[in-house]
Coordinates of C-alpha atoms in Angstrom, one line a residue:
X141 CA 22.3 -14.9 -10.7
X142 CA 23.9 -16.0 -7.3
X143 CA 21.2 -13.4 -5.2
X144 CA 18.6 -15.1 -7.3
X145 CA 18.9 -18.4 -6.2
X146 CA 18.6 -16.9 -2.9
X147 CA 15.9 -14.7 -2.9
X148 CA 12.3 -15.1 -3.9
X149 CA 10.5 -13.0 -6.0
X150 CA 8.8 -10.6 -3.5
X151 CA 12.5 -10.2 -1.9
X152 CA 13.5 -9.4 -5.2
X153 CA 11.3 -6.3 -5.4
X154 CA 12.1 -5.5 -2.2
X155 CA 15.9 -5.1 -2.7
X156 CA 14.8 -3.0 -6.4
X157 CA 12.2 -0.7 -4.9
X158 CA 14.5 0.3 -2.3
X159 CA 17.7 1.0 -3.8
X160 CA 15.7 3.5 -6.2
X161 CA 14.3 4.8 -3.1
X162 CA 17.2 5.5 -1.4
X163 CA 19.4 6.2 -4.4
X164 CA 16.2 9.0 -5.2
X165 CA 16.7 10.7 -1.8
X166 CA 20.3 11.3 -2.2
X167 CA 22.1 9.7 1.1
X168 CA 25.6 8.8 2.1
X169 CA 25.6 6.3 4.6
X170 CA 28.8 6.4 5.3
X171 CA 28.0 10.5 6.7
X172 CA 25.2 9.5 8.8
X173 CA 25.0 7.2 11.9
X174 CA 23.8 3.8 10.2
X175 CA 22.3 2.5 13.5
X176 CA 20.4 5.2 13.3
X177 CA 18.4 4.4 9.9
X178 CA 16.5 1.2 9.6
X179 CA 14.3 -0.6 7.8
X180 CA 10.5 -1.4 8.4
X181 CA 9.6 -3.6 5.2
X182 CA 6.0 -5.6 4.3
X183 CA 4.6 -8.5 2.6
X184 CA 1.1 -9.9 3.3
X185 CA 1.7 -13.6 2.3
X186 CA 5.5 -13.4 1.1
X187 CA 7.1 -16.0 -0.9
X188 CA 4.6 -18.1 -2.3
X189 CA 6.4 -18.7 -5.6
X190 CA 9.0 -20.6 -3.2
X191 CA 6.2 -22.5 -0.9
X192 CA 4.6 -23.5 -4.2
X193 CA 7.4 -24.8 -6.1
X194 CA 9.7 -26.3 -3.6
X195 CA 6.2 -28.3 -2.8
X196 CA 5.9 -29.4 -6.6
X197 CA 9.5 -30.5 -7.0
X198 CA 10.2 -32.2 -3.2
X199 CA 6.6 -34.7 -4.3
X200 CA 7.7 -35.2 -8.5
X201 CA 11.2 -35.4 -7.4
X202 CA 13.3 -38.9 -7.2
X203 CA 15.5 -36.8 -4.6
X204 CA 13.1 -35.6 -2.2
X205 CA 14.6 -32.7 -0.8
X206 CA 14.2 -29.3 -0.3
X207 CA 16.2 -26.4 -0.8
X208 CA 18.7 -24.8 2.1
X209 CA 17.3 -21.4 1.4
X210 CA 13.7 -22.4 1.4
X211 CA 12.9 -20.8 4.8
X212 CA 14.9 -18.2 3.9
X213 CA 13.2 -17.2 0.9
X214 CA 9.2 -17.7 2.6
X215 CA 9.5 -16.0 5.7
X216 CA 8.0 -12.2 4.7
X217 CA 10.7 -10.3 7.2
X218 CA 13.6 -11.7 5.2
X219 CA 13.2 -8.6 2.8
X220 CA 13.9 -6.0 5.9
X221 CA 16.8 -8.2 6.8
X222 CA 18.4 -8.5 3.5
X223 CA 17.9 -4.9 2.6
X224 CA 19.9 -3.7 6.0
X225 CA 22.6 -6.2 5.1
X226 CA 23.1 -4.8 1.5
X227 CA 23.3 -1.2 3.2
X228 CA 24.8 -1.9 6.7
X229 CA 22.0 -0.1 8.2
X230 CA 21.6 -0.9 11.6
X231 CA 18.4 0.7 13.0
X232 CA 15.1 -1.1 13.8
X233 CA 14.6 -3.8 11.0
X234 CA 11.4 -6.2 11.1
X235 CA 8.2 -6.9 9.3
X236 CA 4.9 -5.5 9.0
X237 CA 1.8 -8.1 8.0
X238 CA -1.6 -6.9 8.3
X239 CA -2.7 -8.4 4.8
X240 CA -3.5 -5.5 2.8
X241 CA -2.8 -3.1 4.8
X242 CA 0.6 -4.4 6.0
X243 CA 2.8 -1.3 4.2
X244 CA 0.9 1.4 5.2
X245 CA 1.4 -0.1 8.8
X246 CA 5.2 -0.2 7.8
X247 CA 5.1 3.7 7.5
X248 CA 2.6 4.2 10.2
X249 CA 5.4 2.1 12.5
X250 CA 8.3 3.9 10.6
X251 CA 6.5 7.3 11.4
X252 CA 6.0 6.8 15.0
X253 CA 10.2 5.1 15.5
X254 CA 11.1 8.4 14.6
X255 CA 8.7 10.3 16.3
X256 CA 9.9 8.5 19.6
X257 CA 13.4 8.8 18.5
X258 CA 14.5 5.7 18.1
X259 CA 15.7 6.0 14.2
X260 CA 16.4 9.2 12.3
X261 CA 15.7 7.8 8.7
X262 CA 14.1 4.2 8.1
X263 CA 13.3 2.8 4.8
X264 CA 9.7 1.7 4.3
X265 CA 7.9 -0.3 1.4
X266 CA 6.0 -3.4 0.6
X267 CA 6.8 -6.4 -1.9
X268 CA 4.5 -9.0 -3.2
X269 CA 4.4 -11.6 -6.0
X270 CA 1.5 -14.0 -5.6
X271 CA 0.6 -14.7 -8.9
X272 CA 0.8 -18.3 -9.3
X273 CA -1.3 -20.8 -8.8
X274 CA -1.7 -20.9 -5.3
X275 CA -2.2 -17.5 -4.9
X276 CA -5.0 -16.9 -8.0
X277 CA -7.1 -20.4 -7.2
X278 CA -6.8 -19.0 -2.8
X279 CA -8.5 -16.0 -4.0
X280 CA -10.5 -17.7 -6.4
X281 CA -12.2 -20.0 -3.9
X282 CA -13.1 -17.0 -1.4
X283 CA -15.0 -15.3 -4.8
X284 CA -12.4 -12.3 -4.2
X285 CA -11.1 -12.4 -7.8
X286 CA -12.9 -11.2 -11.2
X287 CA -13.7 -13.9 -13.1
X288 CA -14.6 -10.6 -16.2
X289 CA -12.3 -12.8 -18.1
X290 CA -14.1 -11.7 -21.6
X291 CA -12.8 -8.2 -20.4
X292 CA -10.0 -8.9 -19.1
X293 CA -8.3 -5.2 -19.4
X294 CA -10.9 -3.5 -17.6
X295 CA -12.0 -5.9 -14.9
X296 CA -10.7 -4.0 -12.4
X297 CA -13.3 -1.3 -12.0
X298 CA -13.7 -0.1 -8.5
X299 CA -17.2 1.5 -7.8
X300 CA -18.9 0.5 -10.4
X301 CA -21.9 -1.4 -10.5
X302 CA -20.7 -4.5 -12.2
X303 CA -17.4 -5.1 -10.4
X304 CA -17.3 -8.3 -9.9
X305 CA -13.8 -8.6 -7.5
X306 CA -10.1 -7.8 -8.1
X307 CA -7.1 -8.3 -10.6
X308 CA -4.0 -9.3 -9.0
X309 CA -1.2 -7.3 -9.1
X310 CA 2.4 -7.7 -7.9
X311 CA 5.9 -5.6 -7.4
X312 CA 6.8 -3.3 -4.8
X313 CA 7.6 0.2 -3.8
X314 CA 9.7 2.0 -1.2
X315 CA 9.6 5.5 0.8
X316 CA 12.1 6.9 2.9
X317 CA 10.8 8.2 5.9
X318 CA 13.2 10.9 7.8
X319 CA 13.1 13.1 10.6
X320 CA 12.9 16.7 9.5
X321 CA 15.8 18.6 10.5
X322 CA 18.0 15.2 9.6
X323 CA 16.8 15.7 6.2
X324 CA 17.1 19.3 6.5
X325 CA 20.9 19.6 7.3
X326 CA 21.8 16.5 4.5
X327 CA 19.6 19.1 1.9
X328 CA 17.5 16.4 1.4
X329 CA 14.5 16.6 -1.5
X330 CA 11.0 16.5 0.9
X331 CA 8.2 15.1 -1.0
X332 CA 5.9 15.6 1.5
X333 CA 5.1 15.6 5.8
X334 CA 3.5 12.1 6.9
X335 CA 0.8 14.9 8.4
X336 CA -1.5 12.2 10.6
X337 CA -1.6 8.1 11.1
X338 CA -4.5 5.8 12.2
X339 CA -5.6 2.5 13.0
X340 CA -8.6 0.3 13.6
X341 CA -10.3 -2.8 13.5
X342 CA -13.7 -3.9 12.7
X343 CA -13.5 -6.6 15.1
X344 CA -16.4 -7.7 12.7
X345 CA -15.2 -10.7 9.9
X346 CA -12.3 -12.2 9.0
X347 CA -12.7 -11.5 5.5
X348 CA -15.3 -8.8 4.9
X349 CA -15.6 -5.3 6.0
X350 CA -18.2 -3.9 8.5
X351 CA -21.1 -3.2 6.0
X352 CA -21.4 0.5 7.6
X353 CA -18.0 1.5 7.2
X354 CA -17.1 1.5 10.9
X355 CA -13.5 0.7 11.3
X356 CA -13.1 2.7 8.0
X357 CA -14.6 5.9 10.0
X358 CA -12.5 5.4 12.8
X359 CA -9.3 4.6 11.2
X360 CA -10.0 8.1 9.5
X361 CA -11.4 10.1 12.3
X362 CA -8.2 9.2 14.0
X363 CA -6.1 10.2 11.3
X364 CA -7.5 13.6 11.0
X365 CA -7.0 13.9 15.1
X366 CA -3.7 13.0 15.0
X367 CA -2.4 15.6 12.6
X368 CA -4.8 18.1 14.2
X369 CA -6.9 18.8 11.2
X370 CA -10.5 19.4 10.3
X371 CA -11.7 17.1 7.7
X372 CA -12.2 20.6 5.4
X373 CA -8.6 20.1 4.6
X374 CA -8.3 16.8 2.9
X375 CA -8.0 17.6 -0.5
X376 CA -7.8 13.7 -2.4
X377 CA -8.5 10.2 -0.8
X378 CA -7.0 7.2 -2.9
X379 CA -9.4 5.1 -1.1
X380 CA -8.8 1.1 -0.5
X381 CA -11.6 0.5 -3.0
X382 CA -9.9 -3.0 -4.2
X383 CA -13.1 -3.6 -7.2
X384 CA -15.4 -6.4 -4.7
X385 CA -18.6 -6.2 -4.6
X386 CA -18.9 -6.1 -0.5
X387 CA -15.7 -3.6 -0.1
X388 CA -16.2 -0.7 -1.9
X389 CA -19.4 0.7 -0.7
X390 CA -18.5 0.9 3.3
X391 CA -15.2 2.8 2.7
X392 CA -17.8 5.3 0.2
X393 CA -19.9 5.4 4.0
X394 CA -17.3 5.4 6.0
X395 CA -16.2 9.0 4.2
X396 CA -19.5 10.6 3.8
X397 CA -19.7 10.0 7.4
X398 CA -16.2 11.3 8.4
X399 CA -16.2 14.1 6.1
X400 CA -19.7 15.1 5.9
X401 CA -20.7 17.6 3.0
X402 CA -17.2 18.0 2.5
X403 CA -17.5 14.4 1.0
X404 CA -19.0 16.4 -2.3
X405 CA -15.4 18.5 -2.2
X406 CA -13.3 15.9 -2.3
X407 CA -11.5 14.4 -5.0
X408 CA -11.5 10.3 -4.3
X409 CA -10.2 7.4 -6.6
X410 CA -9.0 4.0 -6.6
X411 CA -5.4 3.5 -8.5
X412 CA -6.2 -0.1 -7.9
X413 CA -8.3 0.3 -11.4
X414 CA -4.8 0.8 -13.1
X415 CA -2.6 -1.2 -11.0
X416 CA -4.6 -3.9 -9.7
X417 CA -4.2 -5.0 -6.1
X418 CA -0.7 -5.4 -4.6
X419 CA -2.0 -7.4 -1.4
X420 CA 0.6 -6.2 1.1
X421 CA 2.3 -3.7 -1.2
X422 CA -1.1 -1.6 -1.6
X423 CA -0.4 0.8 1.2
X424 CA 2.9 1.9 0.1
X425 CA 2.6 1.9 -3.7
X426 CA -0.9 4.2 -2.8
X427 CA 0.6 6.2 -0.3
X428 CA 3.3 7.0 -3.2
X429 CA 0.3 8.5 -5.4
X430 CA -1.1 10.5 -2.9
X431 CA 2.5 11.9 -2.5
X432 CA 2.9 12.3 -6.1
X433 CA -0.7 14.1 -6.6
X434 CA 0.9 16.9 -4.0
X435 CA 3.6 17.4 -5.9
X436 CA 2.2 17.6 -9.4
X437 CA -1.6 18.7 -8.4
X438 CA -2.6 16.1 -10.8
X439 CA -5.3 13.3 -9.0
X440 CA -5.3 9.9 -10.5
X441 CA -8.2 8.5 -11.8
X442 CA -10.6 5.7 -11.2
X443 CA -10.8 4.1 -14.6
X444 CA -13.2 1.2 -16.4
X445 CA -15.9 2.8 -14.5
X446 CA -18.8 1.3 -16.7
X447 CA -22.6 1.9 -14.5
X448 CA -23.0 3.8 -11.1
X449 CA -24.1 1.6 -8.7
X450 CA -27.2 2.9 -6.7
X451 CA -25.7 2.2 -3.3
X452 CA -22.9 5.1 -3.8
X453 CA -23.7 8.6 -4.0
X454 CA -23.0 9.3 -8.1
X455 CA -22.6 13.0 -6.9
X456 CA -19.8 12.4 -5.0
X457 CA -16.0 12.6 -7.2
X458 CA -14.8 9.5 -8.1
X459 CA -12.1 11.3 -10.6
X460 CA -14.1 9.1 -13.3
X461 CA -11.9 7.8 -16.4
X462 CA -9.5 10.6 -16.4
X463 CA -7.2 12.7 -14.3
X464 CA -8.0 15.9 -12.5
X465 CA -5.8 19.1 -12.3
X466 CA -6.2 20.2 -8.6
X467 CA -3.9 21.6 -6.0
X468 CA -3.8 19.1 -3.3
X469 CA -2.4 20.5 0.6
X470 CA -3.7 17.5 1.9
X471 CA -3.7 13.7 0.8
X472 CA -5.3 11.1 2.6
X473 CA -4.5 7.1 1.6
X474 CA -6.6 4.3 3.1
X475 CA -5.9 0.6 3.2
X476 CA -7.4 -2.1 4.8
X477 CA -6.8 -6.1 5.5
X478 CA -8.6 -8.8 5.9
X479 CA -9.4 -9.5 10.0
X480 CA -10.8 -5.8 10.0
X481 CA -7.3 -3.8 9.9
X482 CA -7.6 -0.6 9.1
X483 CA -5.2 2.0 8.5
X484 CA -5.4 6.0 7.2
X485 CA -2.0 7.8 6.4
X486 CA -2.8 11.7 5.8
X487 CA 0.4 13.7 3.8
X488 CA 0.9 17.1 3.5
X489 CA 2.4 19.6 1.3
X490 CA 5.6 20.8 3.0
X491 CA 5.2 24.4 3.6
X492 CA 7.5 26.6 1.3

């Protein structure tokens, strides 16, 4: 009870997330070198919940006052900060924002820390709880949100002709990101190799993607150059694909583009259909199924798919309403952010 006080929601998710992260991957801190392991957390808009009812009680309140951990519990790198503390891990700690992509830059940043040497294991992930009603009626007024409330369950239906915007979703998930002979000598369990990373921007809108997939390609095409791969290998692509009527058809260009008649190959989806969309926790938490799908050749599915929409190829694999057995090498997760950031993560099976 005396953490809650302190912490807001998104925190909250943060400190879960990562202690099943790092309890899953089996370390001792106390037989590694803690300023060596640090922590590279995410939050697109942080904490809200706070913002919103600090604001309500300090104007209805005969004591107008606000709370001493109020700018504590807003500002979105207080999760990084908090989770070193608990841990005493003294490596690079800070925030990632990027809106919606803002975790997957968190591992893109945690990959290249230890790729310069600079950290040996850092603790990644994304947290965010914005439903409230600052966060829903924001949306609302852009016309980003489905307003499918008749059909409520299934209003999050990337791809599909009637989509009419997203379903907010909230939590958080964690990765621990390690250099490989660290993780080697500890006998660590490897999911997977973060295989390639890249970036873009649209440098187009602040809100809506280039309409020809642009930034999309590139974050892509760099991706694949990074890990020194032809596009033949990507196996799955849990695309961005939040269920909005202007988003999902670039990223379906963008990859027919990038991939060519390998496009017709791939398996894609959108986990967003199940999950809805975590804002700043999207990257991670769909980075984590691309891992999964390499472990258990199982691709998740794009679900309450209801009419093809004539603007996306219906020959192309969208892992319609059901799960696909398939042995996946290569993963590739995509997530973009409002202001035209753009980020690809490819993973790879680790070779036996």
């Amino acid at each position: 009870r005396k953490e809650l006080r302190k912490l807001d929601k998104f925190s909250q998710f943060a400190i879960i997330a990562s202690d099943e992260a790092i309890k899953d991957c089996g370390v001792d801190f106390d037989k590694v070198d803690r300023t060596r392991v640090g922590v590279v957390w995410s939050s697109g808009i942080g904490g809200s919940n706070t913002i919103f009812g600090e604001i309500i009680d300090y104007t209805s309140s005969a004591v107008s006052r606000f709370s001493p951990f109020f700018i504590p519990k807003i500002i979105s790198d207080i999760a990084a900060g908090t989770i070193s503390i608990k841990y005493g891990l003294m490596g690079p700690n800070y925030n990632t924002v990027s809106a919606c992509a803002s975790s997957a830059n968190a591992i893109i940043d945690a990959t290249n820390l230890i790729r310069l040497d600079m950290a040996d294991m850092i603790v990644i992930g994304g947290s965010e709880a914005s439903i409230n009603e600052v966060g829903m009626e924001g949306f609302q007024s852009m016309q980003a949100i489905s307003k499918n409330n008749e059909e409520y369950q299934t209003a999050s239906r990337p791809f599909c002709a009637t989509r009419d915007g997203f379903v907010m979703g909230e939590g958080g998930c964690s990765l621990v990101l390690e250099e490989y002979e660290h993780a080697v000598n500890r006998g660590a369990k490897i999911y997977a190799e973060v295989a390639g990373v890249g970036l873009s921007a649209d440098a187009y809108h602040i809100t809506a993607p280039h309409p020809d997939g642009l930034g999309g390609m590139i974050a892509m095409t760099n991706a694949l150059k990074n890990a020194g791969i032809a596009p033949e290998k990507i196996d799955y692509i849990n695309a961005h694909a939040t269920s909005t009527p202007i988003g999902d058809v670039p990223e379906i260009l963008a990859i027919q583009k990038v991939f060519g008649e390998h496009a017709y190959k791939l398996n894609i989806s959108s986990t967003k259909s199940e999950i809805g969309h975590l804002l700043g926790a999207a990257g991670a938490i769909e980075s984590m199924f691309c891992i999964l799908a390499i472990n258990e050749s199982i691709v998740p599915p794009t679900i309450n798919h209801k009419q093809f929409d004539e603007k996306i190829d219906r020959n192309l694999n969208l892992t319609l309403h059901k799960a696909q057995k398939r042995n996946v090498d290569y993963a590739m997760s995509n997530a973009f952010g409002f202001s035209g950031h753009n980020t690809s993560i490819i993973f790879k099976k680790m070779d036996k």
